[in-house]
Amino acid sequence: MEYIMMFIAAVFVNNVVLSQFLGICPFFGVSKKIGTATGMGAAVTFVLAIATMVTFLVHMYVLTPLGLEFLQTIAFILVIAALVQMLEMVLKKVSPPLYQALGVFLPLITTNCCVLGVAILVIQKEYNFLQSLVYAISIGIGFLLALVVFAGIREQIEKANTPKAMKNIPIAMIAASILAMSFMGFTGIA
């Protein structure tokens, strides 16, 4: 039951984009079409799961025993960047179709603050390995959900007759704020 509540809280209540404001750049930059939003969300979920596992292990078995917890942020940034580069190379060799499907999204994830934020959050919340993995996957699914819903909204907005001054980013900001408020309706659930 604990993991189900963690999942619901991460996806709906404490959505990483809409309530914690992590990953805003891809939220606005990649959310113009549902297809690209789905690709980015899936890639972020995949990388979040792997990066959280690796950074958790680095923290527990390298930084903490050596008393180097103060290097956590720098170490996590380096680990995530190296991990994304290695994933890109492995996917290119092992699964060219998956590599093509992820396309430009994989390098973009290196700079996504959502990945670093989740890696740090699981340490701050003192989760164990399994809790960290469930939390990371749940956050990724929440990120994917927010991106896809917002992309659908933006596709509909493109068809609407909006005033010239409200085109693109201004109307997207308003739509994002309304979407964030709608997710606040889930607050009492978990």
PDB file of N, CA and C in Angstrom, residues 54-101:
ATOM      1  N   VAL A  54      21.616   4.530 -10.048  1.00  0.00           N
ATOM      2  CA  VAL A  54      23.072   4.704 -10.040  1.00  0.00           C
ATOM      3  C   VAL A  54      23.496   5.757  -9.020  1.00  0.00           C
ATOM      4  N   THR A  55      22.804   6.891  -8.991  1.00  0.00           N
ATOM      5  CA  THR A  55      23.186   7.940  -8.032  1.00  0.00           C
ATOM      6  C   THR A  55      22.930   7.500  -6.594  1.00  0.00           C
ATOM      7  N   PHE A  56      21.884   6.712  -6.375  1.00  0.00           N
ATOM      8  CA  PHE A  56      21.628   6.172  -5.036  1.00  0.00           C
ATOM      9  C   PHE A  56      22.808   5.301  -4.599  1.00  0.00           C
ATOM     10  N   LEU A  57      23.252   4.431  -5.486  1.00  0.00           N
ATOM     11  CA  LEU A  57      24.381   3.545  -5.167  1.00  0.00           C
ATOM     12  C   LEU A  57      25.673   4.334  -4.973  1.00  0.00           C
ATOM     13  N   VAL A  58      25.885   5.355  -5.802  1.00  0.00           N
ATOM     14  CA  VAL A  58      27.073   6.197  -5.644  1.00  0.00           C
ATOM     15  C   VAL A  58      27.047   6.898  -4.291  1.00  0.00           C
ATOM     16  N   HIS A  59      25.899   7.398  -3.903  1.00  0.00           N
ATOM     17  CA  HIS A  59      25.790   8.081  -2.620  1.00  0.00           C
ATOM     18  C   HIS A  59      26.031   7.117  -1.462  1.00  0.00           C
ATOM     19  N   MET A  60      25.385   5.947  -1.527  1.00  0.00           N
ATOM     20  CA  MET A  60      25.458   5.006  -0.407  1.00  0.00           C
ATOM     21  C   MET A  60      26.830   4.329  -0.281  1.00  0.00           C
ATOM     22  N   TYR A  61      27.456   4.013  -1.413  1.00  0.00           N
ATOM     23  CA  TYR A  61      28.672   3.203  -1.364  1.00  0.00           C
ATOM     24  C   TYR A  61      29.957   3.948  -1.721  1.00  0.00           C
ATOM     25  N   VAL A  62      29.850   5.206  -2.138  1.00  0.00           N
ATOM     26  CA  VAL A  62      31.065   5.973  -2.428  1.00  0.00           C
ATOM     27  C   VAL A  62      31.120   7.244  -1.574  1.00  0.00           C
ATOM     28  N   LEU A  63      30.108   8.101  -1.724  1.00  0.00           N
ATOM     29  CA  LEU A  63      30.156   9.397  -1.045  1.00  0.00           C
ATOM     30  C   LEU A  63      30.032   9.280   0.474  1.00  0.00           C
ATOM     31  N   THR A  64      29.060   8.520   0.953  1.00  0.00           N
ATOM     32  CA  THR A  64      28.841   8.412   2.401  1.00  0.00           C
ATOM     33  C   THR A  64      30.013   7.729   3.121  1.00  0.00           C
ATOM     34  N   PRO A  65      30.500   6.576   2.649  1.00  0.00           N
ATOM     35  CA  PRO A  65      31.625   5.952   3.360  1.00  0.00           C
ATOM     36  C   PRO A  65      32.892   6.807   3.389  1.00  0.00           C
ATOM     37  N   LEU A  66      33.099   7.606   2.353  1.00  0.00           N
ATOM     38  CA  LEU A  66      34.292   8.452   2.289  1.00  0.00           C
ATOM     39  C   LEU A  66      34.080   9.822   2.933  1.00  0.00           C
ATOM     40  N   GLY A  67      32.861  10.075   3.426  1.00  0.00           N
ATOM     41  CA  GLY A  67      32.565  11.361   4.053  1.00  0.00           C
ATOM     42  C   GLY A  67      32.529  12.514   3.060  1.00  0.00           C
ATOM     43  N   LEU A  68      32.139  12.227   1.839  1.00  0.00           N
ATOM     44  CA  LEU A  68      32.130  13.240   0.777  1.00  0.00           C
ATOM     45  C   LEU A  68      30.713  13.643   0.369  1.00  0.00           C
ATOM     46  N   GLU A  69      29.776  13.637   1.306  1.00  0.00           N
ATOM     47  CA  GLU A  69      28.394  13.985   0.993  1.00  0.00           C
ATOM     48  C   GLU A  69      28.269  15.401   0.437  1.00  0.00           C
ATOM     49  N   PHE A  70      29.180  16.279   0.814  1.00  0.00           N
ATOM     50  CA  PHE A  70      29.128  17.663   0.329  1.00  0.00           C
ATOM     51  C   PHE A  70      29.372  17.752  -1.178  1.00  0.00           C
ATOM     52  N   LEU A  71      29.903  16.706  -1.785  1.00  0.00           N
ATOM     53  CA  LEU A  71      30.123  16.671  -3.235  1.00  0.00           C
ATOM     54  C   LEU A  71      28.954  16.043  -3.995  1.00  0.00           C
ATOM     55  N   GLN A  72      27.853  15.855  -3.286  1.00  0.00           N
ATOM     56  CA  GLN A  72      26.701  15.149  -3.853  1.00  0.00           C
ATOM     57  C   GLN A  72      26.220  15.751  -5.171  1.00  0.00           C
ATOM     58  N   THR A  73      25.983  17.045  -5.213  1.00  0.00           N
ATOM     59  CA  THR A  73      25.432  17.673  -6.414  1.00  0.00           C
ATOM     60  C   THR A  73      26.381  17.538  -7.596  1.00  0.00           C
ATOM     61  N   ILE A  74      27.635  17.833  -7.380  1.00  0.00           N
ATOM     62  CA  ILE A  74      28.616  17.737  -8.467  1.00  0.00           C
ATOM     63  C   ILE A  74      28.763  16.296  -8.929  1.00  0.00           C
ATOM     64  N   ALA A  75      28.838  15.382  -7.976  1.00  0.00           N
ATOM     65  CA  ALA A  75      28.966  13.963  -8.323  1.00  0.00           C
ATOM     66  C   ALA A  75      27.749  13.482  -9.107  1.00  0.00           C
ATOM     67  N   PHE A  76      26.561  13.881  -8.673  1.00  0.00           N
ATOM     68  CA  PHE A  76      25.344  13.450  -9.357  1.00  0.00           C
ATOM     69  C   PHE A  76      25.268  14.020 -10.767  1.00  0.00           C
ATOM     70  N   ILE A  77      25.670  15.283 -10.949  1.00  0.00           N
ATOM     71  CA  ILE A  77      25.667  15.882 -12.291  1.00  0.00           C
ATOM     72  C   ILE A  77      26.606  15.106 -13.207  1.00  0.00           C
ATOM     73  N   LEU A  78      27.798  14.797 -12.717  1.00  0.00           N
ATOM     74  CA  LEU A  78      28.761  14.044 -13.527  1.00  0.00           C
ATOM     75  C   LEU A  78      28.257  12.640 -13.834  1.00  0.00           C
ATOM     76  N   VAL A  79      27.688  11.984 -12.842  1.00  0.00           N
ATOM     77  CA  VAL A  79      27.167  10.629 -13.044  1.00  0.00           C
ATOM     78  C   VAL A  79      26.030  10.633 -14.064  1.00  0.00           C
ATOM     79  N   ILE A  80      25.102  11.587 -13.937  1.00  0.00           N
ATOM     80  CA  ILE A  80      23.968  11.651 -14.860  1.00  0.00           C
ATOM     81  C   ILE A  80      24.441  11.944 -16.282  1.00  0.00           C
ATOM     82  N   ALA A  81      25.363  12.882 -16.438  1.00  0.00           N
ATOM     83  CA  ALA A  81      25.876  13.213 -17.772  1.00  0.00           C
ATOM     84  C   ALA A  81      26.586  12.009 -18.390  1.00  0.00           C
ATOM     85  N   ALA A  82      27.418  11.349 -17.606  1.00  0.00           N
ATOM     86  CA  ALA A  82      28.128  10.164 -18.114  1.00  0.00           C
ATOM     87  C   ALA A  82      27.151   9.038 -18.427  1.00  0.00           C
ATOM     88  N   LEU A  83      26.177   8.860 -17.565  1.00  0.00           N
ATOM     89  CA  LEU A  83      25.190   7.801 -17.764  1.00  0.00           C
ATOM     90  C   LEU A  83      24.382   8.017 -19.042  1.00  0.00           C
ATOM     91  N   VAL A  84      23.955   9.240 -19.279  1.00  0.00           N
ATOM     92  CA  VAL A  84      23.182   9.531 -20.488  1.00  0.00           C
ATOM     93  C   VAL A  84      24.047   9.306 -21.730  1.00  0.00           C
ATOM     94  N   GLN A  85      25.309   9.699 -21.666  1.00  0.00           N
ATOM     95  CA  GLN A  85      26.202   9.464 -22.809  1.00  0.00           C
ATOM     96  C   GLN A  85      26.413   7.977 -23.059  1.00  0.00           C
ATOM     97  N   MET A  86      26.610   7.218 -21.979  1.00  0.00           N
ATOM     98  CA  MET A  86      26.776   5.767 -22.128  1.00  0.00           C
ATOM     99  C   MET A  86      25.502   5.117 -22.661  1.00  0.00           C
ATOM    100  N   LEU A  87      24.346   5.543 -22.154  1.00  0.00           N
ATOM    101  CA  LEU A  87      23.079   5.012 -22.653  1.00  0.00           C
ATOM    102  C   LEU A  87      22.909   5.292 -24.134  1.00  0.00           C
ATOM    103  N   GLU A  88      23.288   6.476 -24.535  1.00  0.00           N
ATOM    104  CA  GLU A  88      23.181   6.833 -25.945  1.00  0.00           C
ATOM    105  C   GLU A  88      24.045   5.922 -26.812  1.00  0.00           C
ATOM    106  N   MET A  89      25.279   5.688 -26.382  1.00  0.00           N
ATOM    107  CA  MET A  89      26.181   4.819 -27.148  1.00  0.00           C
ATOM    108  C   MET A  89      25.694   3.370 -27.173  1.00  0.00           C
ATOM    109  N   VAL A  90      25.231   2.877 -26.029  1.00  0.00           N
ATOM    110  CA  VAL A  90      24.750   1.495 -25.954  1.00  0.00           C
ATOM    111  C   VAL A  90      23.501   1.319 -26.811  1.00  0.00           C
ATOM    112  N   LEU A  91      22.566   2.249 -26.707  1.00  0.00           N
ATOM    113  CA  LEU A  91      21.347   2.149 -27.503  1.00  0.00           C
ATOM    114  C   LEU A  91      21.633   2.228 -28.996  1.00  0.00           C
ATOM    115  N   LYS A  92      22.610   3.012 -29.363  1.00  0.00           N
ATOM    116  CA  LYS A  92      22.976   3.139 -30.781  1.00  0.00           C
ATOM    117  C   LYS A  92      23.476   1.803 -31.327  1.00  0.00           C
ATOM    118  N   LYS A  93      24.233   1.065 -30.490  1.00  0.00           N
ATOM    119  CA  LYS A  93      24.779  -0.231 -30.917  1.00  0.00           C
ATOM    120  C   LYS A  93      23.761  -1.361 -30.780  1.00  0.00           C
ATOM    121  N   VAL A  94      23.096  -1.421 -29.630  1.00  0.00           N
ATOM    122  CA  VAL A  94      22.245  -2.567 -29.302  1.00  0.00           C
ATOM    123  C   VAL A  94      20.865  -2.474 -29.953  1.00  0.00           C
ATOM    124  N   SER A  95      20.255  -1.314 -29.887  1.00  0.00           N
ATOM    125  CA  SER A  95      18.873  -1.167 -30.373  1.00  0.00           C
ATOM    126  C   SER A  95      18.721   0.103 -31.206  1.00  0.00           C
ATOM    127  N   PRO A  96      19.136   0.056 -32.466  1.00  0.00           N
ATOM    128  CA  PRO A  96      18.997   1.232 -33.323  1.00  0.00           C
ATOM    129  C   PRO A  96      17.563   1.778 -33.431  1.00  0.00           C
ATOM    130  N   PRO A  97      16.522   0.899 -33.455  1.00  0.00           N
ATOM    131  CA  PRO A  97      15.167   1.473 -33.506  1.00  0.00           C
ATOM    132  C   PRO A  97      14.816   2.295 -32.263  1.00  0.00           C
ATOM    133  N   LEU A  98      15.202   1.803 -31.078  1.00  0.00           N
ATOM    134  CA  LEU A  98      14.947   2.562 -29.853  1.00  0.00           C
ATOM    135  C   LEU A  98      15.767   3.843 -29.843  1.00  0.00           C
ATOM    136  N   TYR A  99      17.007   3.764 -30.312  1.00  0.00           N
ATOM    137  CA  TYR A  99      17.856   4.951 -30.405  1.00  0.00           C
ATOM    138  C   TYR A  99      17.215   5.988 -31.329  1.00  0.00           C
ATOM    139  N   GLN A 100      16.679   5.538 -32.461  1.00  0.00           N
ATOM    140  CA  GLN A 100      15.999   6.447 -33.389  1.00  0.00           C
ATOM    141  C   GLN A 100      14.731   7.023 -32.768  1.00  0.00           C
ATOM    142  N   ALA A 101      14.018   6.187 -32.001  1.00  0.00           N
ATOM    143  CA  ALA A 101      12.780   6.652 -31.370  1.00  0.00           C
ATOM    144  C   ALA A 101      13.067   7.743 -30.336  1.00  0.00           C
TER     145      ALA A 101
END
